[in-house]
Amino acid sequence: NAGVMQNPRHLVRRRGQEARLRCSPMKGHSHVYWYRQLPEEGLKFMVYLQKENIIDESGMPKERFSAEFPKEGPSILRIQQVVRGDSAAYFCASSRGGQGNQPQHFGDGTRLSIL
Amino acid sequence: RKEVEQDPGPFNVPEGATVAFNCTYSNSASQSFFWYRQDCRKEPKLLMSVYSSGNEDGRFTAQLNRASQYISLLIRDSKLSDSATYLCVVNGDNYGQNFVFGPGTRLSVLP
């Protein structure tokens, strides 16, 4: 499968624990984006990364959330000390380049549930 | 005013009907536009890009009106499988990937 791969598909955490969400972009894509979607709501941009660089993190909460896209391996979205309000679907997308006319392709998402 | 606005629907139409969705955007500098569809609890999937001159892909036609900052999607001969939420997406920055997703319009095609 050459598409965007996210894992895990479902993640359950207790309040105060850490959640790590992983995303491998499509082959040939070097730009990765993370979005959050609450039930019955639209997609909200969180962060845009290229290899080893954060390009735009304007949509990511300043506390508890971090993202990386290392030289080797998948992009990681990390949520520390999770709270009930973090429960959502987290989607990763990738694109071939950073030009505005390049469409983004999405992974299946990770459904995070906080107990 | 929100950056990208759509009529939330739902639009309930019979099979075979023609249905049109509208989308307005606030950033006049926006250069790239797309329609995505999202099925319940699934990931968004690219339906089509929207070009300045308008474009067609089978039963789907997209139009762009820059002067009015308005995008439309027309679906002809609706199928049951067209039932989904349709997301209007605007790239607010021609030099980067500042994608802004609309809230979506829900379509239900009824037998």
PDB file of C-alpha atoms in Angstrom:
ATOM      1  CA  ASN A   1       0.000   0.000   0.000  1.00  0.00           C
ATOM      2  CA  ALA A   2       1.663   3.180  -1.200  1.00  0.00           C
ATOM      3  CA  GLY A   3      -0.795   5.481   0.546  1.00  0.00           C
ATOM      4  CA  VAL A   4      -0.406   7.506   3.717  1.00  0.00           C
ATOM      5  CA  MET A   5      -0.065   5.097   6.620  1.00  0.00           C
ATOM      6  CA  GLN A   6      -1.171   5.997  10.114  1.00  0.00           C
ATOM      7  CA  ASN A   7      -0.990   3.919  13.227  1.00  0.00           C
ATOM      8  CA  PRO A   8      -2.498   2.980  15.454  1.00  0.00           C
ATOM      9  CA  ARG A   9      -6.015   3.127  14.004  1.00  0.00           C
ATOM     10  CA  HIS A  10      -7.472   3.343  17.500  1.00  0.00           C
ATOM     11  CA  LEU A  11      -5.738   4.454  20.678  1.00  0.00           C
ATOM     12  CA  VAL A  12      -7.170   4.471  24.186  1.00  0.00           C
ATOM     13  CA  ARG A  13      -5.447   6.383  26.940  1.00  0.00           C
ATOM     14  CA  ARG A  14      -6.292   7.381  30.499  1.00  0.00           C
ATOM     15  CA  ARG A  15      -6.142  11.005  31.555  1.00  0.00           C
ATOM     16  CA  GLY A  16      -2.573  12.060  32.259  1.00  0.00           C
ATOM     17  CA  GLN A  17      -0.950   9.491  29.974  1.00  0.00           C
ATOM     18  CA  GLU A  18       0.930  10.204  26.769  1.00  0.00           C
ATOM     19  CA  ALA A  19      -0.353   9.507  23.270  1.00  0.00           C
ATOM     20  CA  ARG A  20       1.939   8.972  20.292  1.00  0.00           C
ATOM     21  CA  LEU A  21       0.480   8.968  16.809  1.00  0.00           C
ATOM     22  CA  ARG A  22       2.559   7.938  13.819  1.00  0.00           C
ATOM     23  CA  CYS A  23       2.317   8.815  10.151  1.00  0.00           C
ATOM     24  CA  SER A  24       4.309   7.615   7.167  1.00  0.00           C
ATOM     25  CA  PRO A  25       3.713   9.759   4.076  1.00  0.00           C
ATOM     26  CA  MET A  26       3.066   8.455   0.596  1.00  0.00           C
ATOM     27  CA  LYS A  27       6.121   7.363  -1.316  1.00  0.00           C
ATOM     28  CA  GLY A  28       7.747  10.389  -2.881  1.00  0.00           C
ATOM     29  CA  HIS A  29       6.046  12.862  -0.535  1.00  0.00           C
ATOM     30  CA  SER A  30       8.169  14.953   1.775  1.00  0.00           C
ATOM     31  CA  HIS A  31       5.518  17.229   3.269  1.00  0.00           C
ATOM     32  CA  VAL A  32       3.331  16.108   6.155  1.00  0.00           C
ATOM     33  CA  TYR A  33       0.330  17.745   7.790  1.00  0.00           C
ATOM     34  CA  TRP A  34      -1.630  16.878  10.908  1.00  0.00           C
ATOM     35  CA  TYR A  35      -5.302  17.696  11.399  1.00  0.00           C
ATOM     36  CA  ARG A  36      -7.751  17.105  14.219  1.00  0.00           C
ATOM     37  CA  GLN A  37     -11.437  16.410  13.772  1.00  0.00           C
ATOM     38  CA  LEU A  38     -13.913  16.429  16.618  1.00  0.00           C
ATOM     39  CA  PRO A  39     -17.185  14.505  16.209  1.00  0.00           C
ATOM     40  CA  GLU A  40     -19.610  16.290  13.887  1.00  0.00           C
ATOM     41  CA  GLU A  41     -17.071  19.043  13.235  1.00  0.00           C
ATOM     42  CA  GLY A  42     -14.727  19.983  10.407  1.00  0.00           C
ATOM     43  CA  LEU A  43     -11.021  19.350  10.039  1.00  0.00           C
ATOM     44  CA  LYS A  44      -8.769  21.721  11.938  1.00  0.00           C
ATOM     45  CA  PHE A  45      -5.177  22.223  10.820  1.00  0.00           C
ATOM     46  CA  MET A  46      -2.577  21.582  13.478  1.00  0.00           C
ATOM     47  CA  VAL A  47       0.927  21.476  12.035  1.00  0.00           C
ATOM     48  CA  TYR A  48       2.868  21.279   8.747  1.00  0.00           C
ATOM     49  CA  LEU A  49       6.272  19.621   8.619  1.00  0.00           C
ATOM     50  CA  GLN A  50       8.979  18.759   6.176  1.00  0.00           C
ATOM     51  CA  LYS A  51      11.830  16.426   6.982  1.00  0.00           C
ATOM     52  CA  GLU A  52      13.458  17.664  10.192  1.00  0.00           C
ATOM     53  CA  ASN A  53      11.633  20.999  10.031  1.00  0.00           C
ATOM     54  CA  ILE A  54       8.412  22.409  11.397  1.00  0.00           C
ATOM     55  CA  ILE A  55       7.095  24.806   8.782  1.00  0.00           C
ATOM     56  CA  ASP A  56       3.855  25.944  10.405  1.00  0.00           C
ATOM     57  CA  GLU A  57       2.562  24.974  13.831  1.00  0.00           C
ATOM     58  CA  SER A  58       0.020  27.737  14.158  1.00  0.00           C
ATOM     59  CA  GLY A  59      -2.839  25.309  14.698  1.00  0.00           C
ATOM     60  CA  MET A  60      -1.224  23.290  17.442  1.00  0.00           C
ATOM     61  CA  PRO A  61      -1.858  24.038  21.127  1.00  0.00           C
ATOM     62  CA  LYS A  62       1.240  25.531  22.742  1.00  0.00           C
ATOM     63  CA  GLU A  63       1.196  23.124  25.657  1.00  0.00           C
ATOM     64  CA  ARG A  64       1.249  19.321  25.730  1.00  0.00           C
ATOM     65  CA  PHE A  65       1.346  18.927  21.935  1.00  0.00           C
ATOM     66  CA  SER A  66       4.455  18.440  19.832  1.00  0.00           C
ATOM     67  CA  ALA A  67       5.255  17.084  16.392  1.00  0.00           C
ATOM     68  CA  GLU A  68       8.335  15.922  14.591  1.00  0.00           C
ATOM     69  CA  PHE A  69       9.296  14.494  11.226  1.00  0.00           C
ATOM     70  CA  PRO A  70      12.787  13.034  11.603  1.00  0.00           C
ATOM     71  CA  LYS A  71      15.187  12.332   8.790  1.00  0.00           C
ATOM     72  CA  GLU A  72      14.466   8.645   9.139  1.00  0.00           C
ATOM     73  CA  GLY A  73      11.135   7.197  10.136  1.00  0.00           C
ATOM     74  CA  PRO A  74       7.569   8.415  10.395  1.00  0.00           C
ATOM     75  CA  SER A  75       6.215  11.720  11.575  1.00  0.00           C
ATOM     76  CA  ILE A  76       5.107  11.624  15.202  1.00  0.00           C
ATOM     77  CA  LEU A  77       2.379  13.671  16.863  1.00  0.00           C
ATOM     78  CA  ARG A  78       2.843  13.528  20.617  1.00  0.00           C
ATOM     79  CA  ILE A  79       0.275  14.546  23.192  1.00  0.00           C
ATOM     80  CA  GLN A  80       1.441  14.630  26.783  1.00  0.00           C
ATOM     81  CA  GLN A  81      -0.803  14.440  29.852  1.00  0.00           C
ATOM     82  CA  VAL A  82      -3.898  13.806  27.785  1.00  0.00           C
ATOM     83  CA  VAL A  83      -7.267  15.189  28.852  1.00  0.00           C
ATOM     84  CA  ARG A  84     -10.812  14.224  27.866  1.00  0.00           C
ATOM     85  CA  GLY A  85     -10.956  17.071  25.362  1.00  0.00           C
ATOM     86  CA  ASP A  86      -8.143  15.470  23.342  1.00  0.00           C
ATOM     87  CA  SER A  87     -10.528  12.720  22.241  1.00  0.00           C
ATOM     88  CA  ALA A  88     -10.830  13.122  18.483  1.00  0.00           C
ATOM     89  CA  ALA A  89      -9.816  11.695  15.136  1.00  0.00           C
ATOM     90  CA  TYR A  90      -6.320  12.770  14.132  1.00  0.00           C
ATOM     91  CA  PHE A  91      -5.613  12.708  10.425  1.00  0.00           C
ATOM     92  CA  CYS A  92      -2.271  12.934   8.724  1.00  0.00           C
ATOM     93  CA  ALA A  93      -1.901  14.052   5.119  1.00  0.00           C
ATOM     94  CA  SER A  94       1.058  14.296   2.784  1.00  0.00           C
ATOM     95  CA  SER A  95       1.884  16.086  -0.444  1.00  0.00           C
ATOM     96  CA  ARG A  96       4.637  15.846  -2.982  1.00  0.00           C
ATOM     97  CA  GLY A  97       5.742  19.447  -2.676  1.00  0.00           C
ATOM     98  CA  GLY A  98       4.992  22.607  -0.795  1.00  0.00           C
ATOM     99  CA  GLN A  99       3.405  24.414  -3.714  1.00  0.00           C
ATOM    100  CA  GLY A 100      -0.129  25.512  -3.114  1.00  0.00           C
ATOM    101  CA  ASN A 101      -1.563  23.573  -6.040  1.00  0.00           C
ATOM    102  CA  GLN A 102      -0.412  20.183  -4.745  1.00  0.00           C
ATOM    103  CA  PRO A 103      -3.357  18.267  -3.283  1.00  0.00           C
ATOM    104  CA  GLN A 104      -2.967  16.578   0.068  1.00  0.00           C
ATOM    105  CA  HIS A 105      -3.628  12.871   0.473  1.00  0.00           C
ATOM    106  CA  PHE A 106      -4.923  11.572   3.769  1.00  0.00           C
ATOM    107  CA  GLY A 107      -4.296   8.530   5.905  1.00  0.00           C
ATOM    108  CA  ASP A 108      -7.056   6.543   7.596  1.00  0.00           C
ATOM    109  CA  GLY A 109      -6.649   8.507  10.811  1.00  0.00           C
ATOM    110  CA  THR A 110      -6.097   7.608  14.449  1.00  0.00           C
ATOM    111  CA  ARG A 111      -9.141   7.669  16.725  1.00  0.00           C
ATOM    112  CA  LEU A 112      -7.963   8.739  20.149  1.00  0.00           C
ATOM    113  CA  SER A 113     -10.212   8.039  23.100  1.00  0.00           C
ATOM    114  CA  ILE A 114      -9.420   9.353  26.562  1.00  0.00           C
ATOM    115  CA  LEU A 115     -10.967   7.525  29.493  1.00  0.00           C
TER     116      LEU A 115
ATOM    117  CA  ARG B   1     -16.447  35.872   8.916  1.00  0.00           C
ATOM    118  CA  LYS B   2     -15.100  32.329   8.657  1.00  0.00           C
ATOM    119  CA  GLU B   3     -12.380  31.683   6.092  1.00  0.00           C
ATOM    120  CA  VAL B   4     -14.358  29.042   4.212  1.00  0.00           C
ATOM    121  CA  GLU B   5     -18.106  28.690   4.494  1.00  0.00           C
ATOM    122  CA  GLN B   6     -20.454  26.013   3.239  1.00  0.00           C
ATOM    123  CA  ASP B   7     -24.129  25.232   3.638  1.00  0.00           C
ATOM    124  CA  PRO B   8     -24.063  22.334   6.130  1.00  0.00           C
ATOM    125  CA  GLY B   9     -27.126  20.683   4.666  1.00  0.00           C
ATOM    126  CA  PRO B  10     -28.134  17.946   4.816  1.00  0.00           C
ATOM    127  CA  PHE B  11     -29.179  17.744   1.218  1.00  0.00           C
ATOM    128  CA  ASN B  12     -31.539  14.812   0.755  1.00  0.00           C
ATOM    129  CA  VAL B  13     -32.054  14.028  -2.925  1.00  0.00           C
ATOM    130  CA  PRO B  14     -33.452  11.076  -4.871  1.00  0.00           C
ATOM    131  CA  GLU B  15     -31.262   8.922  -7.059  1.00  0.00           C
ATOM    132  CA  GLY B  16     -30.724  10.479 -10.451  1.00  0.00           C
ATOM    133  CA  ALA B  17     -31.149  14.045  -9.224  1.00  0.00           C
ATOM    134  CA  THR B  18     -28.754  16.890  -9.894  1.00  0.00           C
ATOM    135  CA  VAL B  19     -27.435  18.662  -6.828  1.00  0.00           C
ATOM    136  CA  ALA B  20     -25.185  21.697  -6.413  1.00  0.00           C
ATOM    137  CA  PHE B  21     -23.053  22.760  -3.464  1.00  0.00           C
ATOM    138  CA  ASN B  22     -21.691  26.222  -2.885  1.00  0.00           C
ATOM    139  CA  CYS B  23     -18.688  27.434  -1.002  1.00  0.00           C
ATOM    140  CA  THR B  24     -17.432  30.948  -0.274  1.00  0.00           C
ATOM    141  CA  TYR B  25     -13.997  31.983   0.923  1.00  0.00           C
ATOM    142  CA  SER B  26     -12.751  35.180   2.508  1.00  0.00           C
ATOM    143  CA  ASN B  27      -9.095  35.332   1.453  1.00  0.00           C
ATOM    144  CA  SER B  28      -8.991  37.037  -1.929  1.00  0.00           C
ATOM    145  CA  ALA B  29      -5.343  35.987  -2.341  1.00  0.00           C
ATOM    146  CA  SER B  30      -6.270  32.300  -2.398  1.00  0.00           C
ATOM    147  CA  GLN B  31      -4.927  30.527  -5.447  1.00  0.00           C
ATOM    148  CA  SER B  32      -5.748  26.833  -5.205  1.00  0.00           C
ATOM    149  CA  PHE B  33      -9.063  25.156  -4.606  1.00  0.00           C
ATOM    150  CA  PHE B  34     -10.212  21.577  -4.151  1.00  0.00           C
ATOM    151  CA  TRP B  35     -13.232  19.471  -3.378  1.00  0.00           C
ATOM    152  CA  TYR B  36     -12.832  16.489  -1.060  1.00  0.00           C
ATOM    153  CA  ARG B  37     -15.416  13.989   0.076  1.00  0.00           C
ATOM    154  CA  GLN B  38     -15.512  12.379   3.472  1.00  0.00           C
ATOM    155  CA  ASP B  39     -17.554   9.318   4.322  1.00  0.00           C
ATOM    156  CA  CYS B  40     -18.737   8.825   7.877  1.00  0.00           C
ATOM    157  CA  ARG B  41     -15.782   8.142  10.184  1.00  0.00           C
ATOM    158  CA  LYS B  42     -13.384   7.866   7.253  1.00  0.00           C
ATOM    159  CA  GLU B  43     -10.562  10.009   5.934  1.00  0.00           C
ATOM    160  CA  PRO B  44     -11.145  12.854   3.433  1.00  0.00           C
ATOM    161  CA  LYS B  45     -10.478  11.838  -0.141  1.00  0.00           C
ATOM    162  CA  LEU B  46      -9.610  14.178  -2.976  1.00  0.00           C
ATOM    163  CA  LEU B  47     -12.519  14.453  -5.382  1.00  0.00           C
ATOM    164  CA  MET B  48     -11.146  17.058  -7.753  1.00  0.00           C
ATOM    165  CA  SER B  49      -9.077  20.194  -8.045  1.00  0.00           C
ATOM    166  CA  VAL B  50     -10.900  23.335  -9.164  1.00  0.00           C
ATOM    167  CA  TYR B  51      -9.430  25.261 -12.061  1.00  0.00           C
ATOM    168  CA  SER B  52     -10.099  28.844 -13.050  1.00  0.00           C
ATOM    169  CA  SER B  53     -11.838  27.874 -16.258  1.00  0.00           C
ATOM    170  CA  GLY B  54     -13.984  25.280 -14.532  1.00  0.00           C
ATOM    171  CA  ASN B  55     -13.507  21.558 -14.947  1.00  0.00           C
ATOM    172  CA  GLU B  56     -15.490  18.387 -15.270  1.00  0.00           C
ATOM    173  CA  ASP B  57     -14.808  14.819 -14.206  1.00  0.00           C
ATOM    174  CA  GLY B  58     -17.573  12.464 -15.255  1.00  0.00           C
ATOM    175  CA  ARG B  59     -20.716  13.427 -13.375  1.00  0.00           C
ATOM    176  CA  PHE B  60     -18.915  16.095 -11.352  1.00  0.00           C
ATOM    177  CA  THR B  61     -18.389  19.700 -12.446  1.00  0.00           C
ATOM    178  CA  ALA B  62     -16.497  22.308 -10.448  1.00  0.00           C
ATOM    179  CA  GLN B  63     -16.640  26.050 -11.028  1.00  0.00           C
ATOM    180  CA  LEU B  64     -14.649  28.941  -9.620  1.00  0.00           C
ATOM    181  CA  ASN B  65     -15.708  32.583  -9.513  1.00  0.00           C
ATOM    182  CA  ARG B  66     -12.785  34.630  -8.250  1.00  0.00           C
ATOM    183  CA  ALA B  67     -14.628  37.930  -8.359  1.00  0.00           C
ATOM    184  CA  SER B  68     -17.303  36.614  -6.006  1.00  0.00           C
ATOM    185  CA  GLN B  69     -14.886  34.346  -4.103  1.00  0.00           C
ATOM    186  CA  TYR B  70     -17.184  31.435  -4.716  1.00  0.00           C
ATOM    187  CA  ILE B  71     -16.704  27.783  -5.667  1.00  0.00           C
ATOM    188  CA  SER B  72     -19.354  25.307  -6.675  1.00  0.00           C
ATOM    189  CA  LEU B  73     -19.659  21.567  -7.182  1.00  0.00           C
ATOM    190  CA  LEU B  74     -22.384  20.084  -9.368  1.00  0.00           C
ATOM    191  CA  ILE B  75     -23.227  16.389  -9.230  1.00  0.00           C
ATOM    192  CA  ARG B  76     -25.389  15.017 -12.023  1.00  0.00           C
ATOM    193  CA  ASP B  77     -27.302  11.747 -11.998  1.00  0.00           C
ATOM    194  CA  SER B  78     -26.735  11.191  -8.269  1.00  0.00           C
ATOM    195  CA  LYS B  79     -25.907   7.672  -7.101  1.00  0.00           C
ATOM    196  CA  LEU B  80     -26.465   6.156  -3.681  1.00  0.00           C
ATOM    197  CA  SER B  81     -22.688   5.944  -3.364  1.00  0.00           C
ATOM    198  CA  ASP B  82     -22.435   9.742  -3.637  1.00  0.00           C
ATOM    199  CA  SER B  83     -23.813  10.018  -0.089  1.00  0.00           C
ATOM    200  CA  ALA B  84     -21.042  11.664   1.915  1.00  0.00           C
ATOM    201  CA  THR B  85     -19.904  15.006   3.284  1.00  0.00           C
ATOM    202  CA  TYR B  86     -18.347  17.276   0.663  1.00  0.00           C
ATOM    203  CA  LEU B  87     -15.532  19.508   1.838  1.00  0.00           C
ATOM    204  CA  CYS B  88     -14.514  22.696   0.112  1.00  0.00           C
ATOM    205  CA  VAL B  89     -10.784  23.351   0.529  1.00  0.00           C
ATOM    206  CA  VAL B  90      -8.985  26.603  -0.135  1.00  0.00           C
ATOM    207  CA  ASN B  91      -5.263  27.155  -0.081  1.00  0.00           C
ATOM    208  CA  GLY B  92      -4.773  30.592   1.351  1.00  0.00           C
ATOM    209  CA  ASP B  93      -1.106  30.851   0.476  1.00  0.00           C
ATOM    210  CA  ASN B  94       0.227  30.358  -3.006  1.00  0.00           C
ATOM    211  CA  TYR B  95       3.717  29.642  -1.702  1.00  0.00           C
ATOM    212  CA  GLY B  96       2.854  27.108   0.914  1.00  0.00           C
ATOM    213  CA  GLN B  97       0.282  24.609   1.984  1.00  0.00           C
ATOM    214  CA  ASN B  98      -2.072  26.639   4.097  1.00  0.00           C
ATOM    215  CA  PHE B  99      -5.084  24.465   3.389  1.00  0.00           C
ATOM    216  CA  VAL B 100      -8.290  25.624   5.002  1.00  0.00           C
ATOM    217  CA  PHE B 101     -11.142  23.147   5.077  1.00  0.00           C
ATOM    218  CA  GLY B 102     -14.752  24.200   5.045  1.00  0.00           C
ATOM    219  CA  PRO B 103     -17.121  22.567   7.533  1.00  0.00           C
ATOM    220  CA  GLY B 104     -18.601  20.393   4.799  1.00  0.00           C
ATOM    221  CA  THR B 105     -21.996  19.827   3.228  1.00  0.00           C
ATOM    222  CA  ARG B 106     -23.707  16.551   3.935  1.00  0.00           C
ATOM    223  CA  LEU B 107     -25.412  14.781   1.031  1.00  0.00           C
ATOM    224  CA  SER B 108     -27.793  11.850   1.313  1.00  0.00           C
ATOM    225  CA  VAL B 109     -28.930  10.246  -1.918  1.00  0.00           C
ATOM    226  CA  LEU B 110     -32.123   8.318  -1.332  1.00  0.00           C
ATOM    227  CA  PRO B 111     -33.374   5.269  -3.281  1.00  0.00           C
TER     228      PRO B 111
END
